[in-house]
Amino acid sequence: MSSMRLVSGSDRVRPLSSLAAGTHATVHRVQPHGGDRVDRLVALGVTAGAPITVLQTFPGIVFLCDQTELAVERAVADTILVKPAEE
Amino acid sequence: MLRLRARPLRLALVGNPNVGKSVVFGALTGRYATVSNYPGTTVSVTRGRALVGAEVCDLVDTPGVNALSGAISEDERITSQVLERGEADLIIQVADARNIRRALMLTAELATFRKPVIVALNMVDEALARGIVVNAEALSTELGVPVVEMVAIEGRGLQTLRDLLPDATALQVPHLRDAAARAAWAHEVSGRVRTVSALSIARAQEALSRATRSPITGIPILALVLYVMYLFVGVFGAQTLVGFLEQDVFGQHVNQAATWLVDRTLPFAFVHDLLVGQYGLITMGLTYAIAIVLPVVTTFFLLFGFLEDSGYIPRLAVFSDRIFRAMGLNGKAVLPMVLGLGCDTMATMTTRILATPKERLIAILLLALGIPCSAQLATILGILGGVSFGALLTLFGVVLLQMFVVGWLAGRLLRGERSDFIMELPPIRLPKLRNLLTKTRMRVWWYLGEAVPLFLVGTLLLFGLDRLHALDAIAAAGRPIVTGLLGLPPETAQILMMGFLRRDYGAAGLFHLAQSGALTGVQAVVALTVMTLFIPCVANFLMIIKERGAKVAFTLLGVITPIAVFTGAGLHYVFDAFGIRF
């Protein structure tokens, strides 16, 4: 819903886990997290500026990042911050 | 490049997972390295010789890598070591044309090794089908190295790759230490060399891809896949083909001809018994291997290869993630588990794709405990399919429950971390018949080389023990457990023992016993449950020692054996107490 409203700058940044299936967005950044989560996401191409499309939200979150189809658990999707595309 | 060398030039195939390195390897060397459609097919290096121009080169196929440093899994470390130890004079980076951005992130890392590089831009046909065009010439200019467009599976671009190998030079790209900087550089370069149009002519594939990973359609599809497997392997393989081979071919012809021939040429009782007696090398060893197990593994490998190449298996991770998380693993563990149905020994090696030592240990434990290998699975289907569907469900229910309980406990008791579930899903593809047939042929060949000698050794052992009257002693020693606790006929003791040599050998023995009517339905369920949960075969045990050390291997043995026996005893008790019959 909120992605439909016109809001400015950083307000539009939200976690990947909050997006509905079918939403297009770009990766803003991956929040630092203990362990190797950031490294592994970066290695798979989840880096600032990468275009993503949410494909599925249950039971896991599946999204297309550039041309790579990735499946992640919700906790991981919570830390991927994205900017939804303007409709 | 054509000059005298002290040793052959060493080439390494490096690239992201699932980009077709093994296909290129096969095309250049003429040797087959297993090709499938999921990241993590290759978990160790494969070496071969390739003729480039007039020069013989050593070529090494490496496990796919997303990064060479930072958080990398055990299979990725193998590749990183090949490069760090300077085992490659020249790097062929195989890149997926659809995913050029990720390939470039790796290119940036390869630059730090200062070796000559050539880029094989593979799967340009699939990229085109998705509206993605990569300008190879522009890319070559950006990187300062040759870039060859390829469709390796069809052999397109191979000759150009061979021709351009001498032109490989060091990459002309910035050496970036930081992963984020490499990502930013890759993003920028890919933007300049790639055009993506909205055009997509791969709609059917996309629909299939969606259907297999969403639960509403995915679970019925899984049920259908299992049912097809039951029909093809359990009914067609284990009943129709085995029936034909065992009763008609071996029963009516081979064994009779062999008996006739042996008795004519070597008329000694000892030779007769050794070759064609009750524990005869031909009448038992070969009959088990060729007539009972071979048809079953062949049908299984065919179907399994189809599933591997279609890209279906990793999609199961999406809905099994939560179950695996309860066991201290994550959805990625579905890969070694499903591969275990092919061969637990190979699957034990595949646990390298899991991120933490704890996950690898739990996965190895569950493989050894509960995953039946192809031959065993098919004998289960063959025996219990003939008993009743309820019997089949009871066995799988008990085994799965047992795996879950053990996994749950291991997840809690073992120290260490579970890693995040982050997994790449390969595209859904229609498998190529040629790869499917080659792969099945290689596996069946491997089975024959691996299993037949052990079947013969096992038979010889039984023959020897029988001669020494030790089989009766073993049956007597096993009686308190086998007959008392489990309620099985005393002959089952020797079958369980043979199951350790090779699980499928034991399973074939059980199959034989069931056919002769010596097992009731209830006994079949108990015996197969114990055999399934029982200690892994020798090969698997040796692989566990190799991967995790002897201490871990013997500890697992000490944990698994009582679980198997007590589960069987519990089942026997419950069936008995409630008067359950199948």
XYZ file of C-alpha atoms in Angstrom:
669
model
C 0.000 0.000 0.000
C 2.541 2.575 1.140
C 4.572 2.030 -1.999
C 1.706 3.565 -3.939
C 1.913 6.832 -2.026
C 4.377 9.458 -3.048
C 6.955 9.590 -0.301
C 10.395 11.012 -0.498
C 13.926 9.602 -0.341
C 14.793 7.161 2.393
C 11.154 6.746 3.504
C 10.663 4.521 0.513
C 13.333 2.078 1.639
C 11.776 -1.041 3.129
C 12.649 -4.662 3.735
C 12.192 -7.136 0.913
C 10.050 -9.251 3.234
C 7.337 -6.561 3.264
C 6.740 -6.642 -0.485
C 3.894 -8.498 -2.172
C 4.498 -10.985 -4.982
C 4.836 -9.241 -8.320
C 6.471 -6.098 -6.889
C 9.476 -4.674 -8.739
C 12.203 -2.921 -6.756
C 15.910 -2.197 -6.641
C 18.261 -3.280 -3.895
C 19.238 -0.388 -1.634
C 21.574 -2.268 0.657
C 21.868 -5.375 2.782
C 21.833 -4.604 6.481
C 24.971 -5.748 8.267
C 24.322 -8.883 10.234
C 26.537 -11.165 12.294
C 27.856 -14.125 10.349
C 28.321 -14.390 6.642
C 24.873 -13.365 5.401
C 25.989 -10.170 3.652
C 28.948 -11.890 1.970
C 26.802 -14.683 0.630
C 24.094 -12.348 -0.677
C 26.669 -10.098 -2.333
C 28.317 -13.107 -3.986
C 24.936 -14.048 -5.462
C 24.521 -10.578 -6.884
C 22.267 -9.002 -4.234
C 24.082 -5.665 -4.263
C 23.090 -2.002 -4.381
C 21.314 -1.127 -7.606
C 20.377 -4.686 -8.594
C 16.826 -4.890 -9.956
C 14.572 -7.397 -8.218
C 11.096 -8.827 -8.706
C 9.296 -10.653 -5.899
C 7.981 -13.980 -7.219
C 6.563 -15.695 -4.151
C 6.225 -14.918 -0.441
C 5.113 -18.202 1.098
C 6.483 -20.517 2.495
C 9.824 -18.913 1.696
C 10.518 -15.740 -0.195
C 11.519 -16.281 -3.805
C 12.694 -13.365 -5.888
C 14.431 -12.684 -9.130
C 17.576 -10.619 -8.600
C 18.756 -9.401 -11.971
C 18.551 -12.790 -13.770
C 19.114 -15.057 -10.769
C 16.195 -16.754 -9.041
C 16.864 -16.836 -5.302
C 14.986 -18.457 -2.431
C 15.582 -17.122 1.093
C 14.011 -17.501 4.513
C 12.044 -14.577 5.948
C 14.771 -13.545 8.413
C 17.137 -13.003 5.487
C 14.552 -11.052 3.477
C 14.061 -8.805 6.518
C 17.610 -7.528 6.186
C 17.549 -6.871 2.428
C 16.482 -3.246 2.070
C 14.920 -2.293 -1.236
C 13.333 0.673 -2.967
C 10.066 -0.319 -4.666
C 9.761 0.949 -8.239
C 7.320 3.790 -8.922
C 4.093 2.475 -10.411
C 51.851 -20.767 -27.013
C 53.430 -23.476 -29.103
C 56.771 -23.967 -27.456
C 58.637 -26.603 -25.543
C 57.523 -26.971 -21.982
C 58.776 -29.008 -19.064
C 55.174 -30.043 -18.416
C 51.843 -29.649 -20.207
C 50.085 -26.301 -19.965
C 47.513 -26.418 -17.186
C 44.095 -24.947 -17.908
C 41.395 -24.458 -15.268
C 37.689 -24.098 -15.952
C 36.324 -21.642 -13.403
C 32.921 -20.020 -13.131
C 29.738 -19.459 -11.145
C 27.745 -22.596 -10.265
C 25.576 -24.162 -12.964
C 27.033 -22.282 -15.935
C 28.154 -25.362 -17.869
C 31.805 -25.858 -16.907
C 31.410 -29.632 -16.925
C 29.860 -29.482 -20.411
C 32.860 -27.521 -21.708
C 35.161 -29.938 -19.890
C 33.494 -32.907 -21.568
C 33.660 -31.282 -24.993
C 37.355 -30.381 -24.680
C 38.600 -33.624 -23.135
C 36.163 -36.214 -24.413
C 35.804 -37.340 -20.798
C 32.408 -37.175 -19.179
C 32.075 -35.158 -15.985
C 28.582 -35.370 -14.490
C 26.392 -32.638 -15.914
C 23.147 -31.641 -14.189
C 20.961 -28.608 -13.804
C 21.599 -27.464 -10.251
C 24.367 -25.593 -8.476
C 26.664 -28.067 -6.721
C 26.807 -30.960 -9.187
C 30.607 -30.820 -9.178
C 32.005 -30.852 -5.638
C 35.534 -32.017 -6.390
C 37.994 -31.392 -9.222
C 37.964 -33.526 -12.351
C 41.103 -33.673 -14.479
C 41.514 -34.549 -18.118
C 43.672 -34.014 -21.177
C 42.677 -31.730 -24.004
C 44.274 -31.225 -27.381
C 44.545 -27.540 -28.252
C 46.067 -27.024 -31.674
C 49.013 -29.368 -31.615
C 49.535 -29.121 -27.890
C 48.319 -31.489 -25.204
C 47.070 -29.575 -22.152
C 45.951 -30.639 -18.687
C 42.441 -29.421 -18.077
C 40.834 -29.220 -14.659
C 37.099 -28.835 -14.030
C 36.388 -27.083 -10.710
C 33.318 -26.748 -8.450
C 31.293 -23.609 -9.215
C 32.109 -20.522 -7.150
C 30.261 -17.295 -6.448
C 33.285 -15.885 -4.675
C 36.833 -17.011 -4.044
C 37.285 -15.296 -0.689
C 35.134 -14.317 2.275
C 32.322 -16.645 3.319
C 32.734 -19.627 1.013
C 31.589 -23.223 1.294
C 33.846 -26.278 1.250
C 33.358 -26.950 -2.464
C 34.148 -23.311 -3.294
C 37.310 -23.574 -1.217
C 38.516 -26.402 -3.471
C 38.401 -24.065 -6.483
C 39.982 -21.224 -4.590
C 42.836 -23.534 -3.603
C 43.458 -24.623 -7.196
C 43.981 -20.957 -8.073
C 45.884 -19.935 -4.954
C 48.356 -22.777 -5.234
C 49.080 -21.714 -8.799
C 47.800 -24.991 -10.227
C 46.499 -23.217 -13.322
C 48.603 -21.509 -15.984
C 45.533 -20.274 -17.803
C 41.966 -19.700 -16.642
C 38.926 -20.336 -18.824
C 36.132 -18.462 -17.129
C 32.822 -19.983 -18.143
C 30.076 -17.376 -17.810
C 26.301 -17.649 -18.120
C 25.280 -15.021 -20.675
C 22.075 -14.338 -18.735
C 23.974 -13.635 -15.565
C 26.866 -11.592 -16.865
C 26.757 -9.292 -13.841
C 27.542 -12.122 -11.442
C 30.142 -13.518 -13.807
C 31.887 -10.132 -13.819
C 32.018 -10.039 -10.034
C 34.001 -13.253 -10.270
C 36.110 -11.901 -13.155
C 37.147 -9.013 -10.910
C 38.331 -11.522 -8.332
C 40.148 -13.642 -10.936
C 42.102 -10.546 -12.005
C 44.087 -10.647 -8.770
C 45.707 -13.939 -9.821
C 47.353 -12.199 -12.842
C 47.004 -15.301 -15.026
C 45.972 -15.312 -18.686
C 42.184 -15.503 -18.909
C 39.717 -16.261 -21.672
C 35.975 -15.863 -21.173
C 33.574 -18.499 -22.541
C 30.231 -16.713 -22.720
C 27.960 -19.742 -22.512
C 24.214 -20.269 -23.069
C 23.815 -17.298 -25.385
C 20.755 -19.084 -26.821
C 18.928 -19.165 -23.481
C 19.854 -15.556 -22.849
C 18.433 -14.577 -26.216
C 15.216 -16.457 -25.447
C 14.864 -14.177 -22.426
C 15.603 -11.055 -24.427
C 19.153 -10.666 -23.126
C 21.927 -9.770 -25.540
C 25.529 -9.451 -24.402
C 27.868 -7.686 -26.780
C 30.855 -10.042 -26.741
C 33.091 -7.643 -28.590
C 32.376 -4.785 -26.199
C 32.921 -7.126 -23.259
C 36.244 -8.248 -24.712
C 37.297 -4.593 -24.986
C 36.239 -3.885 -21.395
C 38.183 -6.861 -20.016
C 41.125 -6.871 -22.395
C 40.817 -10.638 -22.951
C 39.143 -12.769 -25.645
C 35.435 -13.489 -25.166
C 33.889 -16.433 -27.026
C 30.143 -16.814 -27.467
C 29.081 -20.414 -26.899
C 26.260 -22.899 -26.659
C 28.478 -25.587 -25.172
C 25.816 -28.302 -24.939
C 25.467 -28.145 -28.745
C 29.187 -27.721 -29.323
C 28.720 -24.192 -30.701
C 31.761 -21.972 -30.177
C 34.055 -24.776 -29.069
C 36.385 -24.524 -32.033
C 36.614 -20.747 -31.602
C 37.462 -21.294 -27.934
C 40.259 -23.675 -28.922
C 41.500 -21.266 -31.601
C 41.547 -18.275 -29.273
C 43.177 -19.975 -26.276
C 46.674 -18.798 -27.333
C 45.352 -15.195 -27.260
C 44.432 -15.370 -23.569
C 46.124 -12.590 -21.619
C 45.931 -11.075 -18.147
C 42.719 -9.204 -17.387
C 42.856 -5.432 -17.868
C 40.511 -4.607 -15.019
C 41.012 -2.817 -11.701
C 42.178 -5.065 -8.852
C 39.503 -4.466 -6.251
C 39.960 -5.897 -2.766
C 36.458 -5.171 -1.514
C 33.454 -7.293 -2.531
C 31.141 -4.283 -2.647
C 33.557 -2.441 -4.941
C 33.734 -5.460 -7.236
C 29.945 -5.627 -7.279
C 29.681 -1.951 -8.186
C 32.225 -2.384 -10.984
C 30.394 -5.477 -12.319
C 27.083 -3.623 -12.215
C 28.566 -0.769 -14.225
C 30.282 -2.921 -16.866
C 27.294 -5.213 -17.332
C 25.148 -2.122 -17.890
C 27.443 -1.149 -20.775
C 27.694 -4.527 -22.513
C 24.233 -5.959 -22.001
C 20.808 -5.044 -23.328
C 17.680 -6.534 -21.782
C 14.413 -6.231 -23.667
C 11.074 -7.071 -22.111
C 10.649 -9.777 -24.727
C 10.322 -13.219 -23.262
C 9.561 -16.285 -25.304
C 10.160 -18.691 -22.426
C 6.656 -18.452 -20.981
C 5.981 -22.174 -20.647
C 9.210 -22.554 -18.694
C 8.281 -19.684 -16.427
C 4.854 -21.150 -15.734
C 6.414 -24.513 -14.863
C 9.002 -22.829 -12.715
C 6.243 -21.058 -10.760
C 4.105 -24.178 -10.438
C 6.908 -26.268 -8.968
C 7.850 -23.848 -6.195
C 4.449 -22.621 -5.022
C 2.892 -24.927 -2.399
C -0.640 -25.133 -3.876
C 0.625 -26.625 -7.130
C 4.044 -27.779 -5.917
C 2.823 -30.392 -3.436
C 0.495 -32.144 -5.920
C 3.379 -32.063 -8.422
C 5.670 -33.676 -5.841
C 3.051 -36.370 -5.193
C 2.817 -36.966 -8.931
C 6.609 -37.202 -9.252
C 6.734 -39.762 -6.422
C 3.901 -41.724 -7.983
C 5.632 -41.788 -11.368
C 8.794 -42.931 -9.597
C 6.830 -45.716 -7.925
C 5.339 -46.813 -11.244
C 8.559 -46.604 -13.247
C 11.059 -47.924 -10.701
C 8.932 -49.914 -8.276
C 6.509 -51.517 -10.696
C 8.175 -51.474 -14.122
C 11.773 -51.852 -12.871
C 11.440 -53.931 -9.713
C 8.526 -56.091 -10.813
C 8.287 -56.339 -14.598
C 11.975 -56.168 -15.517
C 13.236 -58.048 -12.462
C 10.594 -60.717 -13.008
C 11.681 -61.134 -16.602
C 15.408 -61.170 -15.870
C 15.328 -63.223 -12.697
C 12.722 -65.815 -13.561
C 12.980 -66.049 -17.329
C 16.492 -65.075 -18.330
C 18.439 -66.251 -15.280
C 16.013 -68.799 -13.863
C 15.212 -70.561 -17.141
C 18.346 -70.026 -19.179
C 21.516 -68.521 -17.718
C 21.651 -70.453 -14.475
C 20.651 -73.711 -16.108
C 23.165 -73.275 -18.885
C 25.841 -72.375 -16.330
C 24.994 -75.411 -14.213
C 25.083 -77.648 -17.257
C 28.397 -76.193 -18.396
C 30.027 -76.392 -14.957
C 28.921 -79.956 -14.368
C 30.151 -81.004 -17.804
C 33.554 -79.343 -17.689
C 34.438 -79.389 -13.982
C 32.491 -82.200 -12.395
C 33.512 -81.575 -8.777
C 31.021 -80.950 -5.990
C 33.114 -78.085 -4.620
C 33.215 -76.263 -7.952
C 29.534 -76.879 -8.451
C 28.694 -75.344 -5.078
C 31.120 -72.480 -5.548
C 29.724 -71.430 -8.915
C 26.166 -72.632 -9.148
C 25.184 -73.841 -5.673
C 22.989 -72.178 -3.054
C 25.706 -69.577 -2.441
C 27.081 -69.827 -5.970
C 28.936 -66.956 -7.588
C 26.677 -67.233 -10.651
C 23.426 -68.424 -9.155
C 23.520 -65.978 -6.267
C 26.163 -63.265 -6.800
C 25.556 -62.513 -10.468
C 21.847 -63.201 -10.282
C 21.443 -60.666 -7.476
C 23.604 -58.074 -9.214
C 22.307 -58.415 -12.763
C 18.779 -59.736 -12.393
C 17.570 -57.995 -9.231
C 19.562 -54.808 -8.760
C 20.627 -53.752 -12.263
C 17.112 -53.212 -13.724
C 16.159 -51.283 -10.632
C 19.149 -48.922 -10.619
C 18.895 -48.384 -14.371
C 15.253 -47.311 -14.236
C 15.993 -45.211 -11.162
C 19.023 -43.458 -12.688
C 17.053 -42.642 -15.839
C 14.226 -40.978 -13.965
C 16.569 -39.399 -11.450
C 18.758 -37.967 -14.209
C 15.654 -36.479 -15.782
C 14.750 -34.780 -12.497
C 18.328 -33.541 -12.011
C 18.527 -32.041 -15.472
C 15.088 -30.445 -15.299
C 16.115 -28.204 -12.389
C 13.269 -29.555 -10.262
C 15.129 -30.845 -7.194
C 16.361 -27.494 -5.768
C 12.782 -26.185 -5.883
C 11.841 -28.699 -3.197
C 14.061 -26.650 -0.890
C 11.514 -23.837 -0.892
C 8.871 -25.824 0.904
C 11.078 -28.123 2.895
C 13.106 -25.270 4.419
C 10.967 -25.061 7.571
C 11.162 -28.790 8.216
C 14.929 -28.799 7.789
C 15.258 -25.748 10.039
C 13.703 -27.752 12.870
C 16.585 -30.182 12.411
C 19.350 -27.589 12.575
C 19.675 -27.486 8.795
C 18.107 -25.361 6.094
C 16.288 -26.069 2.838
C 19.562 -26.446 0.961
C 19.950 -29.832 2.689
C 17.230 -31.176 0.415
C 19.899 -31.592 -2.291
C 22.146 -34.108 -0.495
C 19.037 -35.863 0.889
C 17.459 -36.377 -2.527
C 20.821 -37.254 -4.088
C 21.172 -39.880 -1.340
C 18.335 -41.742 -3.000
C 20.780 -42.276 -5.863
C 23.778 -43.215 -3.748
C 24.414 -42.287 -0.118
C 28.161 -42.370 -0.652
C 28.101 -39.705 -3.382
C 25.561 -37.676 -1.430
C 27.862 -37.691 1.606
C 30.371 -35.839 -0.572
C 27.690 -33.399 -1.724
C 27.215 -32.228 1.876
C 30.188 -29.967 1.081
C 27.719 -27.472 -0.358
C 26.296 -26.901 3.146
C 27.726 -23.889 4.910
C 28.624 -25.002 8.442
C 30.320 -28.096 9.964
C 27.251 -28.717 12.113
C 24.982 -28.812 9.070
C 27.318 -31.157 7.237
C 27.463 -33.505 10.222
C 23.676 -33.621 10.649
C 23.179 -34.176 6.927
C 25.721 -37.024 6.902
C 24.014 -38.566 9.946
C 20.567 -38.390 8.336
C 21.880 -39.830 5.066
C 23.490 -42.737 6.877
C 20.454 -43.270 9.084
C 17.422 -43.021 6.919
C 17.945 -42.386 3.225
C 17.680 -45.622 1.247
C 19.902 -45.725 -1.846
C 18.425 -46.443 -5.286
C 18.720 -50.225 -5.193
C 17.425 -50.396 -1.671
C 14.554 -48.032 -2.398
C 13.518 -50.137 -5.339
C 13.635 -53.394 -3.404
C 11.500 -51.711 -0.762
C 9.021 -50.727 -3.472
C 9.301 -54.170 -5.019
C 8.685 -56.101 -1.803
C 6.170 -53.858 -0.050
C 4.427 -52.855 -3.280
C 3.434 -56.510 -3.421
C 2.326 -56.541 0.234
C 0.134 -53.460 0.547
C 0.177 -49.713 0.225
C -0.300 -49.461 3.987
C 2.894 -51.429 4.534
C 4.762 -49.014 2.285
C 3.339 -45.989 4.098
C 4.195 -47.516 7.486
C 7.822 -47.996 6.485
C 8.293 -44.512 5.036
C 6.337 -42.967 7.893
C 8.488 -44.674 10.513
C 11.758 -43.891 8.727
C 10.858 -40.228 8.141
C 9.660 -39.826 11.717
C 12.844 -41.418 13.001
C 14.965 -39.114 10.823
C 13.025 -36.121 12.056
C 13.400 -37.072 15.732
C 17.121 -37.810 15.358
C 17.646 -34.649 13.307
C 15.719 -32.580 15.825
C 17.809 -33.954 18.704
C 21.060 -33.526 16.756
C 20.088 -29.965 15.900
C 19.703 -29.226 19.592
C 22.527 -31.291 21.046
C 25.313 -30.538 18.594
C 27.247 -27.347 19.032
C 27.572 -24.947 16.155
C 25.406 -22.795 13.955
C 22.774 -23.256 11.317
C 23.378 -21.044 8.298
C 20.828 -18.804 6.606
C 18.685 -20.324 3.896
C 19.900 -18.568 0.759
C 19.688 -20.674 -2.356
C 19.895 -20.179 -6.071
C 17.150 -21.913 -8.078
C 18.263 -23.063 -11.531
C 15.992 -22.476 -14.518
C 13.519 -25.226 -15.403
C 14.703 -26.923 -18.582
C 13.647 -29.795 -20.767
C 16.470 -32.303 -20.228
C 18.645 -33.125 -23.234
C 18.158 -36.760 -24.141
C 21.829 -37.173 -24.992
C 23.099 -36.006 -21.623
C 20.435 -38.086 -19.885
C 21.495 -41.242 -21.711
C 25.215 -40.574 -21.266
C 24.758 -39.862 -17.569
C 22.652 -42.990 -17.044
C 25.137 -45.082 -19.000
C 28.049 -43.756 -16.909
C 26.179 -44.422 -13.681
C 25.108 -47.917 -14.659
C 28.688 -48.598 -15.709
C 29.911 -47.244 -12.403
C 27.370 -49.424 -10.615
C 28.556 -52.525 -12.428
C 32.193 -51.746 -11.668
C 31.497 -50.963 -8.054
C 28.761 -53.380 -7.102
C 29.361 -56.564 -9.047
C 32.805 -57.260 -7.512
C 31.414 -56.632 -4.022
C 28.409 -58.844 -4.723
C 30.818 -61.593 -5.734
C 33.019 -61.035 -2.681
C 29.913 -61.108 -0.495
C 28.737 -64.342 -2.068
C 32.187 -65.854 -1.663
C 32.139 -64.848 1.993
C 28.739 -66.459 2.494
C 29.937 -69.551 0.666
C 33.009 -69.757 2.903
C 30.995 -69.209 6.060
C 28.518 -71.832 4.948
C 31.329 -74.347 4.343
C 32.728 -73.656 7.799
C 29.224 -74.040 9.227
C 29.603 -70.512 10.544
C 26.328 -69.297 9.057
C 24.400 -71.391 11.523
C 26.560 -69.973 14.290
C 25.844 -66.429 13.093
C 22.151 -67.163 12.908
C 22.352 -68.618 16.414
C 24.267 -65.616 17.726
C 21.847 -63.215 16.074
C 18.819 -65.154 17.220
C 18.114 -63.195 20.415
C 17.996 -59.982 18.393
C 16.765 -61.136 14.991
C 14.199 -63.692 16.090
C 13.601 -62.516 19.633
C 13.532 -58.736 19.453
C 12.537 -58.333 15.819
C 10.478 -61.469 15.248
C 12.207 -62.276 11.955
C 13.214 -65.635 10.501
C 16.779 -66.609 11.553
C 18.120 -66.382 7.946
C 17.644 -62.613 8.145
C 20.755 -62.374 10.339
C 23.072 -63.133 7.429
C 21.155 -60.759 5.182
C 21.528 -57.898 7.633
C 25.220 -58.702 7.861
C 25.545 -58.639 4.073
C 23.692 -55.332 4.078
C 26.772 -53.769 5.580
C 28.931 -54.902 2.683
C 26.471 -53.264 0.338
C 23.023 -52.146 1.279
C 21.595 -53.282 -2.014
C 23.131 -56.719 -1.583
C 21.259 -57.116 1.664
C 18.139 -55.705 0.061
C 18.411 -58.163 -2.818
C 18.756 -60.984 -0.300
C 15.628 -59.805 1.439
C 13.866 -59.575 -1.891
C 14.812 -63.148 -2.608
C 13.621 -64.262 0.813
C 10.307 -62.436 0.391
C 9.793 -64.018 -3.030
C 10.240 -67.475 -1.607
C 7.419 -66.704 0.805
C 9.581 -66.846 3.931
C 8.524 -63.388 5.136
C 5.077 -62.310 6.249
C 3.956 -58.749 5.464
C 4.698 -57.635 9.013
C 8.131 -59.246 8.944
C 8.889 -57.565 5.618
C 8.063 -54.151 7.080
C 10.195 -54.772 10.185
C 13.138 -56.192 8.224
C 13.122 -53.388 5.659
C 12.798 -50.714 8.338
C 15.798 -52.097 10.201
C 17.762 -52.427 6.953
C 16.912 -48.867 5.929
C 17.855 -47.380 9.280
C 20.808 -49.707 9.693
C 24.447 -48.735 9.420
C 25.492 -47.535 5.963
C 27.410 -49.741 3.554
C 31.212 -50.019 3.657
C 31.697 -47.483 0.846
C 29.546 -44.904 2.602
C 31.318 -45.574 5.883
C 34.723 -45.033 4.257
C 33.446 -41.812 2.692
C 32.299 -40.561 6.111
C 35.785 -41.281 7.462
C 37.277 -39.386 4.523
C 34.985 -36.385 4.916
C 34.650 -36.143 8.700
C 37.273 -38.440 10.245
C 37.221 -41.864 11.904
C 36.025 -40.589 15.282
C 32.858 -39.118 13.791
C 32.295 -42.207 11.649
C 32.469 -44.621 14.573
C 30.333 -42.348 16.744
C 27.669 -42.315 14.020
C 27.885 -46.097 13.821
C 27.394 -46.308 17.581
C 24.349 -44.050 17.402
C 22.700 -45.527 14.325
C 22.921 -49.255 15.097
C 20.892 -49.162 18.333
C 18.364 -46.783 16.753
C 17.815 -49.238 13.901
C 17.452 -52.271 16.162
C 15.227 -50.578 18.723
C 12.975 -49.057 16.078
C 12.556 -52.510 14.531
C 11.891 -54.037 17.950
C 9.365 -51.298 18.721
C 7.570 -51.910 15.443
C 7.488 -55.661 16.043
C 6.099 -55.081 19.519
C 3.419 -52.656 18.339
C 2.357 -54.875 15.417
C 2.183 -57.828 17.790
C 0.347 -56.037 20.595
C -2.300 -54.606 18.294
C -2.504 -57.614 16.025
C -1.641 -55.522 12.950
C -1.275 -57.506 9.719
C -0.504 -56.303 6.229
